[in-house]
mmCIF file of C-alpha atoms in Angstrom:
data_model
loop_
_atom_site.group_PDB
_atom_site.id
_atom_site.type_symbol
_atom_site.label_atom_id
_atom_site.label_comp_id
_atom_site.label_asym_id
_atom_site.label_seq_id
_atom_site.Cartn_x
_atom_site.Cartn_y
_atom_site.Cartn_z
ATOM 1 C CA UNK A 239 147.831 106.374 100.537
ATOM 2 C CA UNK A 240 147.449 108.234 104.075
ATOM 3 C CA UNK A 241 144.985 107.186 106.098
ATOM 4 C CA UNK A 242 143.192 111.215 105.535
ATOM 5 C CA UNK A 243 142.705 110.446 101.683
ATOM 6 C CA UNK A 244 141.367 106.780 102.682
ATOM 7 C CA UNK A 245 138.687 108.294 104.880
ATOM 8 C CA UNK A 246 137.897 111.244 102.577
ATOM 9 C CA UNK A 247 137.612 108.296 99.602
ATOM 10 C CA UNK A 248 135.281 105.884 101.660
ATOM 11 C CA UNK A 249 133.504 108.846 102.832
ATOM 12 C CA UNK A 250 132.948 110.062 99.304
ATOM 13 C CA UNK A 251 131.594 106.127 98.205
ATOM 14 C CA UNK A 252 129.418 106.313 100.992
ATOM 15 C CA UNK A 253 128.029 110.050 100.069
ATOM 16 C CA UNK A 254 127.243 108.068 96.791
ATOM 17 C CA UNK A 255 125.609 105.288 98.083
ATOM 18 C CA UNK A 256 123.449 107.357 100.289
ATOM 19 C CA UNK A 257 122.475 110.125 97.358
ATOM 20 C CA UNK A 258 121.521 107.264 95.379
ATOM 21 C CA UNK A 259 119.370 105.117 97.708
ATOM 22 C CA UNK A 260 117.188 108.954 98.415
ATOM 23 C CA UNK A 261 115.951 108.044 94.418
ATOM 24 C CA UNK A 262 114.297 104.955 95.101
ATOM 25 C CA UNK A 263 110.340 105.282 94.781
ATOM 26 C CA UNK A 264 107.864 102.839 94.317
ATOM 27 C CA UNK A 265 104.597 103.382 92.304
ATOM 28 C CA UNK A 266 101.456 101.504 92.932
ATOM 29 C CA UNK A 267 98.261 101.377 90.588
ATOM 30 C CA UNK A 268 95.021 99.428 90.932
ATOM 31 C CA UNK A 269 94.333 97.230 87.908
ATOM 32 C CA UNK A 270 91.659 95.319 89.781
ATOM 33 C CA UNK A 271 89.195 95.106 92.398
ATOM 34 C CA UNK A 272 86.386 93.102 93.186
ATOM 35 C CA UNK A 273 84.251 94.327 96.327
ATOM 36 C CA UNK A 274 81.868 91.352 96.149
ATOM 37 C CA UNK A 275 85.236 88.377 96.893
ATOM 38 C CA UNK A 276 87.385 91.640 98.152
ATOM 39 C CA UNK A 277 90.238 90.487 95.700
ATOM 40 C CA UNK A 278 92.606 93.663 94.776
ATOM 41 C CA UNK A 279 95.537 93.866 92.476
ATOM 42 C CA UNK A 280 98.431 96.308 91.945
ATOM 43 C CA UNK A 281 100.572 96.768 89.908
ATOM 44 C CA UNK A 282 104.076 97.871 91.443
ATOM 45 C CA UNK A 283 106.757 99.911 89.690
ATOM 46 C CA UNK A 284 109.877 99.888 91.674
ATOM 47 C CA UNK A 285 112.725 102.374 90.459
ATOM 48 C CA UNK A 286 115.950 102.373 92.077
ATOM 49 C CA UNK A 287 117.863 104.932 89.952
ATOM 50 C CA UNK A 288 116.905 106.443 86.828
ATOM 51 C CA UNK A 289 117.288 103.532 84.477
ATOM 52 C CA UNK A 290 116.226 101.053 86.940
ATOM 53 C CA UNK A 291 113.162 99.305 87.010
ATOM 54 C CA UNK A 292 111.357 96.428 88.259
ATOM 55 C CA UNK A 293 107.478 95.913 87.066
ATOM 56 C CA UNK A 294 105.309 93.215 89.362
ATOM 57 C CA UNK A 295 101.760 92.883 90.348
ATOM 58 C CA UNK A 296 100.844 92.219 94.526
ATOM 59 C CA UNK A 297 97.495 90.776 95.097
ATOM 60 C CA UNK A 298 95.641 91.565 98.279
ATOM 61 C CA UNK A 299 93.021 89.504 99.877
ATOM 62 C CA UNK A 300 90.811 91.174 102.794
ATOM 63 C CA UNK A 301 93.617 94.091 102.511
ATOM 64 C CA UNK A 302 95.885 91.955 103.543
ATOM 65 C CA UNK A 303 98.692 90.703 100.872
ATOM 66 C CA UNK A 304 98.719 87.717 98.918
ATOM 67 C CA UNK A 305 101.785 85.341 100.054
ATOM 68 C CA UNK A 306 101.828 81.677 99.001
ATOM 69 C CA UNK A 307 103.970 79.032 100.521
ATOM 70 C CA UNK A 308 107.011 78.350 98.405
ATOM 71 C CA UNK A 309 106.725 74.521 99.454
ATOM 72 C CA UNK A 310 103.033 74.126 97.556
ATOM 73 C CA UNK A 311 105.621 74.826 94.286
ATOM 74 C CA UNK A 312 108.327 72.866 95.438
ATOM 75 C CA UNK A 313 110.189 76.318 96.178
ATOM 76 C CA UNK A 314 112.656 77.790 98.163
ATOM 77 C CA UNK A 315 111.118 81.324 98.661
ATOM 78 C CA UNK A 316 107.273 82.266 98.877
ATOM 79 C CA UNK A 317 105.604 84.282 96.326
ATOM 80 C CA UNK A 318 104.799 87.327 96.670
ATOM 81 C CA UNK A 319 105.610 89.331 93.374
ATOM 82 C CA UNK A 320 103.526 88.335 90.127
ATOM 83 C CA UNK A 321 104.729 88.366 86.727
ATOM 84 C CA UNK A 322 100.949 88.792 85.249
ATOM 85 C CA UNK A 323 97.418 89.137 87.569
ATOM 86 C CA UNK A 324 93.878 89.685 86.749
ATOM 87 C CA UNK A 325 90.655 88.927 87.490
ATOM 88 C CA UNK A 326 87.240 87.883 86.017
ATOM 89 C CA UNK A 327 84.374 90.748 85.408
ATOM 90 C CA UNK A 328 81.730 90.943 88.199
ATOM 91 C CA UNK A 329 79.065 89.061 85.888
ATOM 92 C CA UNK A 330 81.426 86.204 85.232
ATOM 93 C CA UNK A 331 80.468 82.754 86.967
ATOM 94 C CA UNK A 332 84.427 82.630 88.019
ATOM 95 C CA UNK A 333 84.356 86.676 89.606
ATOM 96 C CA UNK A 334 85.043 84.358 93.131
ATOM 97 C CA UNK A 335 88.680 83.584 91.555
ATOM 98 C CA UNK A 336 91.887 85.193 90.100
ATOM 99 C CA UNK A 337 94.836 83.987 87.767
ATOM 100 C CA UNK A 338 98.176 85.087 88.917
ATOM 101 C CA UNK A 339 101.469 83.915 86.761
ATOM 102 C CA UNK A 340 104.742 84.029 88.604
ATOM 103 C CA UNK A 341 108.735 82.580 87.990
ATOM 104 C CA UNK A 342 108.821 79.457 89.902
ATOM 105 C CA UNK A 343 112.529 77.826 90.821
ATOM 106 C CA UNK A 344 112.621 74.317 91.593
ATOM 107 C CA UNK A 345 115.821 71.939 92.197
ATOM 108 C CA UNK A 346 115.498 68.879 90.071
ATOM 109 C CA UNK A 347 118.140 66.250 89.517
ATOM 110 C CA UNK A 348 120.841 68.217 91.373
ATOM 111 C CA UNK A 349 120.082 71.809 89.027
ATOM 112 C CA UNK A 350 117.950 74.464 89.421
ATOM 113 C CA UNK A 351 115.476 75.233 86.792
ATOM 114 C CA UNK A 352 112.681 78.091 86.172
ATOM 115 C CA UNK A 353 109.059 77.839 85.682
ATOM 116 C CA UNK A 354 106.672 80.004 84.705
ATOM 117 C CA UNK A 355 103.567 78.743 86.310
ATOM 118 C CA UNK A 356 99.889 80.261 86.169
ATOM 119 C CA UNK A 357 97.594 79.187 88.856
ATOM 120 C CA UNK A 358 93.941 80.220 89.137
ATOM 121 C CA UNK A 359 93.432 81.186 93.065
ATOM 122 C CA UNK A 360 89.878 80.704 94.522
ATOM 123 C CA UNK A 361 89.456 81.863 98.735
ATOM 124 C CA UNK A 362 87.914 79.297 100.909
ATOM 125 C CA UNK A 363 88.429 81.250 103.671
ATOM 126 C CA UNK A 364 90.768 84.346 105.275
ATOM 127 C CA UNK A 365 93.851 82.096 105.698
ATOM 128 C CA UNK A 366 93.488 79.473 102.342
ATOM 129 C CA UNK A 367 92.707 79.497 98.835
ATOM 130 C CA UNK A 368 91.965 76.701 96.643
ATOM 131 C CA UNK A 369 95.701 76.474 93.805
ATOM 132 C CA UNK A 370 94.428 75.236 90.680
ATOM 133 C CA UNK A 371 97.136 74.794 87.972
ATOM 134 C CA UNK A 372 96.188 75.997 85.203
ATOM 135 C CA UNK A 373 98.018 73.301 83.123
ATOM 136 C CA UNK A 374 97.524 69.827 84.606
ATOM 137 C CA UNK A 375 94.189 71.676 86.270
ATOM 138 C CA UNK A 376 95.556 70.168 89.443
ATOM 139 C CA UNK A 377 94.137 71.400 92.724
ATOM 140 C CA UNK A 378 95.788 71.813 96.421
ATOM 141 C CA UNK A 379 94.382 74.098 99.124
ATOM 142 C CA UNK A 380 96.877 76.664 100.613
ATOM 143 C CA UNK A 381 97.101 78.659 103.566
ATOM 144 C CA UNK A 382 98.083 81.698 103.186
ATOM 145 C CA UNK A 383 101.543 83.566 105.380
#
């Protein structure tokens, strides 16, 4: 193949690449706020092409977003992306917290294995919140990235 075709071919996979990275959007909705504890949750709709799409919820505290320590979970990466979110209604006694769900890898024995694991999140401040599984009803305080 001469070197012209070569550079016409990479050019034209590049062209490609390019056109296709000029589709990605992301969505955001609200599905929760709550003025009094200044909790606020969104849920995120990432397409990439198309057919591609990636649903997750962000949580924001004092505008600023949610991002828990991976080594309170015993993993690698923080969290940042929810699988499920909500809150309690304003005239609940709990309205102070929120219950977040989210894929949790851990290395045990030598192998890697997946959790889902729901935690109910109460703030003590701007920088921690109070991690209560919502399982064993275990409770660690985390400060927040």
């Amino acid at each position: 193949m001469s070197l012209r075709k070569t550079i016409t071919l990479v050019g034209c996979l590049l062209l490609s690449m390019l056109s296709g990275c000029k589709n990605h959007r992301v969505e955001r909705t609200v599905v929760y706020e709550n003025t009094v504890y200044h909790w606020r949750i969104d849920h995120v709709v990432d397409i990439f092409l198309p057919d591609n799409k990636r649903q997750y919820y962000e949580v924001f505290l004092n505008d600023r977003l949610l991002i828990l320590p991976g080594h309170t979970f015993n993993d690698k990466n923080d969290i940042r992306e929810f699988i499920a979110a909500g809150g309690f209604d304003i005239g609940h006694w709990r309205n102070k917290s929120i219950v977040v769900s989210f894929e949790n890898s851990q290395l045990r024995d030598g192998h890697e294995i997946r959790l889902i694991r729901s935690v109910m999140l109460t703030p003590v401040n701007e920088k921690e919140v109070i991690v209560t599984d919502m399982v064993t009803q275990q409770q660690v305080i985390a400060e927040l990235k």
